[in-house]
């Protein structure tokens, strides 16, 4: 049975060009990994997934890091035996709010249908006044449940968007070990250091994301904050 969710999302969001992650345009931002079977990990995660109306992110979850064939493949083949962590992001979210990048790849396993709002670090503008990224350059892609997506280091992303009205989203998040943990040192806010928000996490936020601004995140998104209408 064909999935008409992208068409319905596009109809509900005419100002966005929402495409499937299988569209050629997604190659600028990442790739879909089809050679690995995530079914065992998805079942494990769904059995213990909490519910939340807020966006929750946990970088490292012991129950998700227990050995299995999928985790072994991520460690050996995708990360070349670098130390990695397995966490998750879940809850309810319809707003862009910010964009982050890491200096290392990220793999998301979609436990639910999600919309991914993504950008490219090449489109961040650096001037003497600071850094900015125009939200009109954000692209939107639909990823159905079960999709495994790899974001390279040049990808800009943040929390996924839930697709169903009244529903929620959930993704597993694979990253180099230590990413998104609290910084042990605070470098002077010169150049790119101004964006450094956590370990291996450089972040620009929209001025309307007041909770993140109050935490000291760099206000660098210009233009409208993007809000996605669910279906």
Coordinates of N, CA and C in Angstrom, one line a residue:
X1 N 0.9 -1.2 0.0 CA 0.0 0.0 0.0 C 0.9 1.2 0.0
X2 N 0.6 2.2 -0.9 CA 1.4 3.4 -0.9 C 1.1 4.3 0.2
X3 N 2.1 5.0 0.6 CA 2.0 6.0 1.8 C 1.7 7.4 1.2
X4 N 0.5 7.9 1.5 CA 0.1 9.2 1.0 C 0.4 10.3 2.0
X5 N 1.1 10.0 3.1 CA 1.4 10.9 4.1 C 2.2 12.2 3.6
X6 N 3.2 12.0 2.7 CA 3.9 13.2 2.2 C 2.9 14.1 1.4
X7 N 2.0 13.6 0.7 CA 1.0 14.4 0.0 C 0.1 15.2 1.0
X8 N -0.3 14.5 2.0 CA -1.2 15.1 3.0 C -0.5 16.2 3.8
X9 N 0.8 15.9 4.1 CA 1.6 16.9 4.8 C 1.8 18.1 3.9
X10 N 2.0 17.9 2.6 CA 2.2 19.0 1.7 C 1.0 19.9 1.6
X11 N -0.2 19.2 1.6 CA -1.4 19.9 1.5 C -1.7 20.7 2.7
X12 N -1.3 20.2 3.9 CA -1.5 20.9 5.2 C -0.4 22.0 5.4
X13 N 0.7 22.0 4.6 CA 1.8 23.0 4.7 C 2.2 23.5 3.4
X14 N 1.3 24.2 2.7 CA 1.7 24.7 1.3 C 2.9 25.5 1.2
X15 N 3.3 26.2 2.3 CA 4.5 27.0 2.3 C 5.8 26.2 2.3
X16 N 5.7 24.9 2.7 CA 6.9 24.1 2.7 C 6.9 23.1 1.6
X17 N 8.0 22.8 1.1 CA 8.2 21.8 0.1 C 8.6 20.5 0.8
X18 N 7.6 19.7 1.2 CA 7.9 18.5 2.0 C 8.1 17.3 1.0
X19 N 9.2 16.7 1.0 CA 9.5 15.5 0.2 C 9.9 14.3 1.1
X20 N 9.9 13.2 0.5 CA 10.3 12.0 1.2 C 11.8 11.9 1.3
X21 N 12.4 11.3 2.3 CA 13.8 11.2 2.4 C 14.4 10.4 1.3
X22 N 13.6 9.6 0.5 CA 14.1 8.9 -0.6 C 14.3 9.8 -1.8
X23 N 13.8 11.0 -1.8 CA 14.0 12.0 -2.9 C 15.4 12.3 -3.1
X24 N 15.9 12.5 -4.4 CA 17.3 12.8 -4.6 C 17.8 14.0 -3.9
X25 N 16.9 15.0 -3.6 CA 17.3 16.2 -2.9 C 17.9 16.0 -1.5
X26 N 17.5 14.9 -0.9 CA 17.9 14.6 0.4 C 19.4 14.3 0.5
X27 N 20.0 14.0 -0.6 CA 21.5 13.6 -0.6 C 22.4 14.8 -0.2
X28 N 21.9 16.0 -0.3 CA 22.7 17.1 0.2 C 22.8 17.1 1.7
X29 N 21.9 16.5 2.4 CA 21.8 16.5 3.8 C 22.1 15.2 4.5
X30 N 22.0 14.1 3.8 CA 22.3 12.8 4.4 C 21.9 11.7 3.5
X31 N 21.8 10.5 4.1 CA 21.4 9.3 3.3 C 20.6 8.4 4.1
X32 N 19.8 7.6 3.4 CA 19.0 6.5 4.1 C 19.8 5.3 4.0
X33 N 20.0 4.6 5.2 CA 20.7 3.4 5.3 C 19.7 2.2 5.2
X34 N 19.8 1.5 4.1 CA 18.9 0.4 3.9 C 19.5 -1.0 4.1
X35 N 20.8 -1.1 4.3 CA 21.4 -2.4 4.4 C 21.4 -3.0 5.8
X36 N 20.8 -2.2 6.8 CA 20.7 -2.7 8.2 C 19.3 -2.9 8.6
X37 N 19.0 -3.9 9.3 CA 17.6 -4.2 9.8 C 17.5 -3.7 11.2
X38 N 16.7 -2.7 11.4 CA 16.5 -2.1 12.8 C 15.4 -2.7 13.6
X39 N 14.7 -3.8 13.1 CA 13.5 -4.3 13.7 C 13.7 -4.6 15.1
X40 N 14.8 -5.3 15.5 CA 15.0 -5.7 16.9 C 15.2 -4.5 17.8
X41 N 15.9 -3.5 17.3 CA 16.1 -2.3 18.1 C 14.8 -1.5 18.3
X42 N 14.0 -1.4 17.2 CA 12.7 -0.7 17.3 C 11.8 -1.4 18.3
X43 N 11.7 -2.7 18.3 CA 10.9 -3.4 19.2 C 11.4 -3.2 20.6
X44 N 12.7 -3.3 20.8 CA 13.3 -3.1 22.2 C 12.9 -1.7 22.7
X45 N 13.1 -0.7 21.8 CA 12.8 0.7 22.2 C 11.4 1.0 22.5
X46 N 10.5 0.5 21.6 CA 9.1 0.7 21.8 C 8.5 0.1 23.1
X47 N 9.2 -1.0 23.6 CA 8.7 -1.7 24.8 C 8.9 -0.8 26.0
X48 N 9.9 0.1 26.0 CA 10.2 0.9 27.2 C 10.1 2.4 26.9
X49 N 9.6 2.8 25.8 CA 9.5 4.2 25.4 C 8.5 5.0 26.3
X50 N 9.0 6.0 27.0 CA 8.0 6.8 27.8 C 7.2 7.7 26.9
X51 N 6.2 8.3 27.5 CA 5.4 9.3 26.8 C 5.7 10.7 27.4
X52 N 5.7 11.7 26.5 CA 6.0 13.0 27.0 C 5.3 14.0 26.0
X53 N 4.7 15.1 26.6 CA 4.2 16.2 25.7 C 5.3 17.2 25.4
X54 N 6.4 17.1 26.1 CA 7.6 18.0 25.9 C 8.6 17.2 25.0
X55 N 9.6 17.9 24.5 CA 10.7 17.2 23.8 C 11.7 16.7 24.8
X56 N 12.0 15.4 24.8 CA 12.9 14.8 25.7 C 14.1 14.3 24.8
X57 N 15.3 14.6 25.3 CA 16.5 14.0 24.6 C 17.4 13.4 25.7
X58 N 17.7 12.1 25.6 CA 18.7 11.4 26.4 C 19.8 10.9 25.6
X59 N 21.0 11.4 25.8 CA 22.1 11.0 24.9 C 22.5 9.6 25.0
X60 N 22.5 9.0 26.2 CA 22.9 7.6 26.4 C 22.0 6.9 27.3
X61 N 21.4 5.8 26.7 CA 20.4 5.0 27.5 C 20.9 3.6 27.5
X62 N 21.2 3.1 28.7 CA 21.8 1.8 28.9 C 21.0 0.7 28.3
X63 N 19.7 0.7 28.4 CA 18.9 -0.4 27.8 C 19.0 -0.4 26.3
X64 N 19.2 0.8 25.7 CA 19.3 0.8 24.2 C 20.7 0.5 23.7
X65 N 21.7 0.5 24.6 CA 23.1 0.2 24.3 C 23.5 -1.2 24.5
X66 N 22.6 -2.0 25.0 CA 22.9 -3.4 25.1 C 23.1 -4.1 23.8
X67 N 24.0 -5.1 23.7 CA 24.5 -5.7 22.4 C 23.3 -6.3 21.6
X68 N 23.4 -6.1 20.3 CA 22.5 -6.7 19.4 C 23.1 -6.5 18.0
X69 N 22.6 -7.2 17.0 CA 23.2 -7.2 15.7 C 23.2 -5.8 15.1
X70 N 22.1 -5.0 15.3 CA 22.1 -3.7 14.7 C 23.1 -2.8 15.4
X71 N 23.2 -2.8 16.7 CA 24.2 -2.0 17.4 C 25.6 -2.4 17.0
X72 N 25.9 -3.6 16.8 CA 27.2 -4.1 16.3 C 27.5 -3.6 14.9
X73 N 26.5 -3.6 14.1 CA 26.7 -3.0 12.7 C 27.0 -1.5 12.7
X74 N 26.3 -0.8 13.6 CA 26.6 0.6 13.7 C 28.0 0.9 14.1
X75 N 28.4 0.1 15.2 CA 29.8 0.3 15.7 C 30.8 -0.1 14.7
X76 N 30.7 -1.2 14.1 CA 31.7 -1.7 13.2 C 31.7 -1.1 11.8
X77 N 30.5 -0.9 11.3 CA 30.5 -0.5 9.8 C 30.3 1.0 9.7
X78 N 29.4 1.6 10.4 CA 29.0 3.0 10.2 C 30.1 3.9 10.9
X79 N 30.5 3.5 12.2 CA 31.4 4.4 12.9 C 32.8 3.8 13.0
X80 N 33.1 2.8 12.2 CA 34.5 2.3 12.1 C 35.1 2.0 13.4
X81 N 34.3 1.4 14.4 CA 34.8 1.0 15.7 C 35.1 2.2 16.6
X82 N 34.7 3.4 16.3 CA 34.8 4.5 17.2 C 33.8 4.3 18.4
X83 N 34.1 4.7 19.6 CA 33.1 4.6 20.7 C 31.9 5.4 20.3
X84 N 30.7 4.8 20.6 CA 29.5 5.5 20.3 C 28.5 5.4 21.4
X85 N 27.5 6.2 21.3 CA 26.4 6.1 22.3 C 25.1 6.0 21.6
X86 N 24.1 5.4 22.3 CA 22.8 5.2 21.8 C 21.8 5.9 22.8
X87 N 21.1 6.9 22.3 CA 20.1 7.5 23.1 C 18.8 7.6 22.3
X88 N 17.9 8.5 22.7 CA 16.7 8.8 22.0 C 16.2 10.2 22.2
X89 N 15.3 10.6 21.2 CA 14.6 11.8 21.3 C 13.2 11.5 21.1
X90 N 12.3 12.0 21.9 CA 10.9 11.7 21.8 C 10.0 12.8 22.4
X91 N 8.7 12.8 22.1 CA 7.8 13.7 22.6 C 6.9 14.3 21.6
X92 N 6.5 15.6 21.8 CA 5.7 16.3 20.8 C 6.4 17.5 20.4
X93 N 6.5 17.8 19.1 CA 7.2 18.9 18.6 C 6.7 19.3 17.2
X94 N 6.4 20.5 16.9 CA 6.0 21.0 15.6 C 6.8 22.2 15.2
X95 N 7.8 22.6 15.9 CA 8.5 23.9 15.6 C 10.0 23.6 15.4
X96 N 10.6 24.4 14.5 CA 12.1 24.3 14.3 C 12.9 24.7 15.5
X97 N 12.7 25.9 16.0 CA 13.3 26.4 17.2 C 14.8 26.6 17.1
X98 N 15.6 25.7 16.5 CA 17.0 25.8 16.4 C 17.6 24.8 15.4
X99 N 18.9 24.9 15.1 CA 19.6 24.0 14.3 C 21.0 23.8 14.9
X100 N 21.4 22.5 14.9 CA 22.7 22.1 15.5 C 23.5 21.3 14.5
X101 N 24.8 21.3 14.7 CA 25.6 20.3 14.0 C 26.6 19.7 14.9
X102 N 27.2 18.6 14.5 CA 28.2 17.9 15.2 C 29.4 17.7 14.3
X103 N 30.5 17.4 14.9 CA 31.7 17.1 14.1 C 31.9 15.6 14.2
X104 N 30.9 14.9 13.6 CA 30.8 13.5 13.5 C 29.4 13.1 13.1
X105 N 29.2 12.0 12.5 CA 27.9 11.6 11.9 C 26.9 11.2 13.0
X106 N 25.7 11.4 12.7 CA 24.6 11.0 13.5 C 23.6 10.1 12.8
X107 N 23.2 9.0 13.4 CA 22.3 8.1 12.8 C 21.0 8.1 13.6
X108 N 19.9 8.3 12.9 CA 18.5 8.3 13.6 C 17.8 7.0 13.1
X109 N 17.2 6.3 14.0 CA 16.2 5.2 13.7 C 14.9 5.7 14.0
X110 N 14.0 5.9 13.0 CA 12.7 6.4 13.3 C 11.7 5.4 13.9
X111 N 11.3 5.6 15.1 CA 10.4 4.7 15.7 C 8.9 5.1 15.3
X112 N 8.8 6.3 14.9 CA 7.5 6.8 14.4 C 7.7 7.5 13.0
X113 N 6.7 7.8 12.3 CA 6.8 8.7 11.2 C 7.2 10.1 11.7
X114 N 8.1 10.8 11.0 CA 8.6 12.1 11.4 C 8.8 13.0 10.2
X115 N 8.8 14.3 10.5 CA 9.3 15.2 9.5 C 10.6 15.7 10.0
X116 N 11.6 15.8 9.1 CA 13.0 16.2 9.5 C 13.2 17.6 8.8
X117 N 13.5 18.6 9.6 CA 13.8 19.9 9.1 C 15.3 20.0 9.1
X118 N 15.9 20.2 8.0 CA 17.4 20.1 7.9 C 17.9 21.3 7.1
X119 N 19.2 21.6 7.3 CA 20.0 22.6 6.5 C 21.4 22.1 6.3
X120 N 22.2 23.0 5.8 CA 23.6 22.7 5.5 C 24.5 23.7 6.1
X121 N 25.6 23.3 6.7 CA 26.5 24.3 7.4 C 27.1 25.3 6.4
X122 N 27.2 24.9 5.1 CA 27.7 25.9 4.1 C 26.8 27.1 4.0
X123 N 25.6 27.0 4.4 CA 24.7 28.2 4.3 C 24.7 29.0 5.6
X124 N 25.5 28.7 6.6 CA 25.6 29.6 7.7 C 26.5 30.8 7.2
X125 N 26.1 32.0 7.5 CA 26.8 33.2 7.1 C 27.6 33.7 8.3
X126 N 28.9 33.8 8.1 CA 29.8 34.3 9.1 C 30.3 35.7 8.7
X127 N 30.1 36.7 9.6 CA 30.6 38.0 9.4 C 31.2 38.5 10.7
X128 N 31.8 39.7 10.6 CA 32.4 40.3 11.8 C 31.3 40.4 13.0
X129 N 30.1 40.6 12.6 CA 29.0 40.7 13.6 C 28.6 39.4 14.2
X130 N 29.0 38.3 13.6 CA 28.6 37.0 14.1 C 28.1 36.0 13.1
X131 N 27.3 35.0 13.5 CA 26.9 34.0 12.6 C 25.3 34.1 12.4
X132 N 24.9 33.7 11.2 CA 23.4 33.7 11.0 C 23.1 32.7 9.9
X133 N 21.9 32.2 10.0 CA 21.3 31.2 9.1 C 19.9 31.6 8.8
X134 N 19.6 31.8 7.5 CA 18.2 32.2 7.1 C 17.3 30.9 7.1
X135 N 16.2 30.9 7.8 CA 15.4 29.8 7.9 C 14.7 29.5 6.6
X136 N 14.7 30.4 5.7 CA 14.1 30.1 4.4 C 14.8 29.0 3.6
X137 N 16.1 28.7 4.1 CA 16.9 27.7 3.4 C 16.7 26.3 4.0
X138 N 15.9 26.2 5.0 CA 15.6 24.9 5.6 C 14.8 24.1 4.6
X139 N 15.1 22.8 4.5 CA 14.3 21.8 3.7 C 13.6 20.9 4.7
X140 N 12.5 20.4 4.2 CA 11.6 19.5 5.0 C 11.5 18.1 4.3
X141 N 11.7 17.0 5.1 CA 11.6 15.7 4.5 C 10.8 14.8 5.5
X142 N 10.0 13.9 4.8 CA 9.2 13.0 5.6 C 10.0 11.6 5.6
X143 N 10.1 11.1 6.8 CA 10.7 9.7 7.0 C 9.7 8.9 7.7
X144 N 9.2 7.8 7.1 CA 8.3 6.9 7.8 C 9.0 6.1 8.9
X145 N 8.1 5.5 9.8 CA 8.6 4.7 10.8 C 9.4 3.5 10.2
X146 N 10.6 3.2 10.9 CA 11.4 2.1 10.4 C 12.6 2.6 9.6
X147 N 12.6 3.9 9.2 CA 13.7 4.4 8.4 C 14.9 4.6 9.2
X148 N 16.1 4.3 8.6 CA 17.4 4.6 9.3 C 18.0 5.7 8.4
X149 N 18.3 6.8 9.1 CA 18.8 8.0 8.4 C 20.2 8.4 9.0
X150 N 21.2 8.6 8.1 CA 22.5 9.0 8.6 C 22.7 10.5 8.2
X151 N 23.0 11.3 9.2 CA 23.3 12.7 8.9 C 24.8 12.9 9.0
X152 N 25.5 13.4 7.9 CA 26.9 13.7 8.0 C 27.1 14.9 8.9
X153 N 28.4 15.2 9.1 CA 28.8 16.3 10.0 C 28.4 17.7 9.5
X154 N 28.1 17.8 8.2 CA 27.7 19.1 7.6 C 26.2 19.3 7.7
X155 N 25.5 18.4 8.2 CA 24.0 18.5 8.3 C 23.6 19.4 9.5
X156 N 22.7 20.3 9.3 CA 22.0 21.0 10.3 C 20.7 20.4 10.6
X157 N 20.4 20.2 11.9 CA 19.1 19.5 12.3 C 18.8 19.8 13.7
X158 N 17.7 19.4 14.2 CA 17.3 19.6 15.6 C 16.2 18.5 15.9
X159 N 15.3 18.8 16.8 CA 14.4 17.7 17.2 C 13.4 17.5 16.0
X160 N 13.1 16.2 15.7 CA 12.1 15.8 14.7 C 10.7 16.4 15.0
X161 N 9.9 16.4 14.0 CA 8.5 16.9 14.1 C 7.6 15.7 14.1
X162 N 6.6 15.7 15.0 CA 5.6 14.6 14.9 C 4.6 14.9 13.8
X163 N 4.1 13.8 13.2 CA 3.3 13.9 12.0 C 1.8 13.9 12.2
X164 N 1.4 13.1 13.2 CA -0.1 12.9 13.4 C -0.6 13.9 14.4
X165 N -1.8 14.5 14.1 CA -2.4 15.4 15.0 C -2.7 14.7 16.4
X166 N -2.3 15.3 17.5 CA -2.4 14.6 18.8 C -1.5 13.5 19.1
X167 N -0.5 13.3 18.1 CA 0.4 12.2 18.3 C 1.7 12.7 18.9
X168 N 2.8 11.9 18.6 CA 4.1 12.2 19.2 C 5.1 11.6 18.2
X169 N 6.4 11.9 18.5 CA 7.5 11.3 17.6 C 8.5 10.6 18.6
X170 N 9.3 9.8 18.0 CA 10.4 9.1 18.7 C 11.4 8.6 17.7
X171 N 12.7 8.9 18.0 CA 13.8 8.4 17.2 C 14.9 7.9 18.1
X172 N 15.6 6.9 17.7 CA 16.8 6.5 18.3 C 17.9 7.4 17.8
X173 N 18.9 7.7 18.6 CA 20.0 8.6 18.1 C 21.3 8.0 18.5
X174 N 22.1 7.7 17.4 CA 23.4 7.2 17.5 C 24.4 8.3 17.2
X175 N 25.4 8.5 18.1 CA 26.4 9.6 18.0 C 27.7 9.2 18.6
X176 N 28.8 9.8 18.2 CA 30.1 9.6 18.9 C 29.9 9.8 20.4
X177 N 30.6 8.9 21.2 CA 30.4 8.9 22.6 C 30.7 10.3 23.2
X178 N 29.9 10.7 24.1 CA 30.0 12.0 24.8 C 29.3 13.2 24.2
X179 N 28.8 13.0 22.9 CA 28.1 14.1 22.3 C 26.9 14.5 23.1
X180 N 26.7 15.8 23.1 CA 25.6 16.5 23.8 C 25.6 16.4 25.3
X181 N 26.7 15.9 25.9 CA 26.9 16.0 27.3 C 27.4 17.4 27.7
X182 N 27.3 17.8 29.0 CA 27.7 19.1 29.4 C 29.2 19.3 29.2
X183 N 29.6 20.5 28.8 CA 31.0 20.9 28.6 C 31.7 20.9 30.0
X184 N 32.9 20.4 30.0 CA 33.8 20.5 31.2 C 34.5 21.9 31.2
X185 N 34.7 22.5 30.1 CA 35.4 23.8 30.0 C 34.6 24.7 29.1
X186 N 34.8 26.0 29.3 CA 34.0 27.0 28.5 C 35.1 27.9 27.8
X187 N 35.2 27.6 26.5 CA 36.2 28.4 25.7 C 35.6 29.8 25.5
X188 N 36.5 30.8 25.4 CA 36.1 32.1 25.1 C 35.2 32.2 23.9
X189 N 34.1 33.0 23.9 CA 33.1 32.9 22.8 C 33.6 33.7 21.5
X190 N 34.7 33.2 21.0 CA 35.3 33.8 19.8 C 35.1 32.9 18.6
X191 N 34.7 33.5 17.5 CA 34.5 32.7 16.3 C 33.4 31.6 16.6
X192 N 33.7 30.4 16.0 CA 32.8 29.3 16.1 C 32.5 28.9 17.6
X193 N 33.4 29.2 18.5 CA 33.2 28.9 19.9 C 31.9 29.5 20.4
X194 N 31.4 30.6 19.8 CA 30.2 31.2 20.3 C 29.0 30.3 20.1
X195 N 29.1 29.3 19.2 CA 28.0 28.4 18.9 C 28.1 27.1 19.8
X196 N 29.2 26.9 20.4 CA 29.4 25.6 21.2 C 28.6 25.6 22.4
X197 N 27.6 24.7 22.4 CA 26.6 24.6 23.5 C 26.8 23.4 24.4
X198 N 27.3 22.4 23.9 CA 27.5 21.1 24.7 C 28.7 20.4 24.0
X199 N 29.1 19.2 24.5 CA 30.1 18.5 23.9 C 29.7 18.1 22.5
X200 N 30.6 18.5 21.5 CA 30.3 18.2 20.1 C 29.0 18.6 19.6
X201 N 28.6 19.8 20.1 CA 27.2 20.4 19.7 C 27.4 21.9 19.5
X202 N 27.3 22.3 18.3 CA 27.3 23.7 17.9 C 25.8 24.1 17.5
X203 N 25.3 25.1 18.1 CA 23.8 25.3 18.1 C 23.5 26.8 17.8
X204 N 22.6 27.0 16.8 CA 22.0 28.3 16.5 C 20.5 28.2 16.8
X205 N 19.9 29.2 17.5 CA 18.5 29.1 17.8 C 17.8 30.3 17.3
X206 N 16.5 30.2 17.2 CA 15.6 31.3 16.8 C 15.4 32.2 18.0
X207 N 15.3 33.5 17.9 CA 15.0 34.4 19.0 C 13.7 34.0 19.8
X208 N 12.8 33.4 19.1 CA 11.6 33.0 19.8 C 11.7 31.8 20.6
X209 N 12.8 31.1 20.6 CA 13.0 29.9 21.4 C 13.6 30.3 22.7
X210 N 12.7 31.0 23.5 CA 13.2 31.6 24.7 C 13.8 30.7 25.8
X211 N 13.3 29.4 25.8 CA 13.9 28.5 26.8 C 15.4 28.2 26.5
X212 N 15.7 28.1 25.2 CA 17.1 27.9 24.8 C 17.9 29.1 24.9
X213 N 17.3 30.3 24.6 CA 18.0 31.5 24.7 C 18.4 31.7 26.2
X214 N 17.5 31.4 27.1 CA 17.8 31.6 28.5 C 18.9 30.7 29.0
X215 N 19.1 29.6 28.3 CA 20.2 28.6 28.6 C 21.5 29.0 28.0
X216 N 21.5 30.1 27.3 CA 22.7 30.6 26.7 C 23.0 30.2 25.3
X217 N 22.0 29.7 24.6 CA 22.2 29.3 23.2 C 22.4 30.5 22.3
X218 N 23.2 30.4 21.3 CA 23.5 31.5 20.4 C 22.3 31.8 19.5
X219 N 21.8 33.0 19.5 CA 20.7 33.4 18.7 C 21.2 33.7 17.3
X220 N 21.0 32.8 16.3 CA 21.6 33.0 15.0 C 20.6 32.6 13.9
X221 N 19.4 32.2 14.1 CA 18.4 31.9 13.1 C 17.7 33.2 12.7
X222 N 17.7 33.5 11.5 CA 17.0 34.7 11.0 C 15.8 34.3 10.1
X223 N 14.8 35.1 10.2 CA 13.6 34.7 9.4 C 12.5 34.1 10.4
X224 N 11.5 33.6 9.8 CA 10.4 33.0 10.6 C 10.8 31.6 11.2
X225 N 10.4 31.4 12.4 CA 10.5 30.1 13.0 C 9.5 29.2 12.2
X226 N 10.0 28.0 11.8 CA 9.1 27.1 11.0 C 8.2 26.3 11.9
X227 N 6.9 26.3 11.6 CA 5.9 25.5 12.3 C 5.3 24.6 11.3
X228 N 5.2 23.3 11.6 CA 4.6 22.3 10.7 C 3.3 21.9 11.2
X229 N 2.3 21.9 10.3 CA 0.9 21.4 10.7 C 0.9 19.9 10.5
X230 N 0.5 19.2 11.6 CA 0.3 17.7 11.5 C -0.9 17.4 10.7
X231 N -1.0 16.1 10.4 CA -2.2 15.6 9.6 C -3.0 14.5 10.4

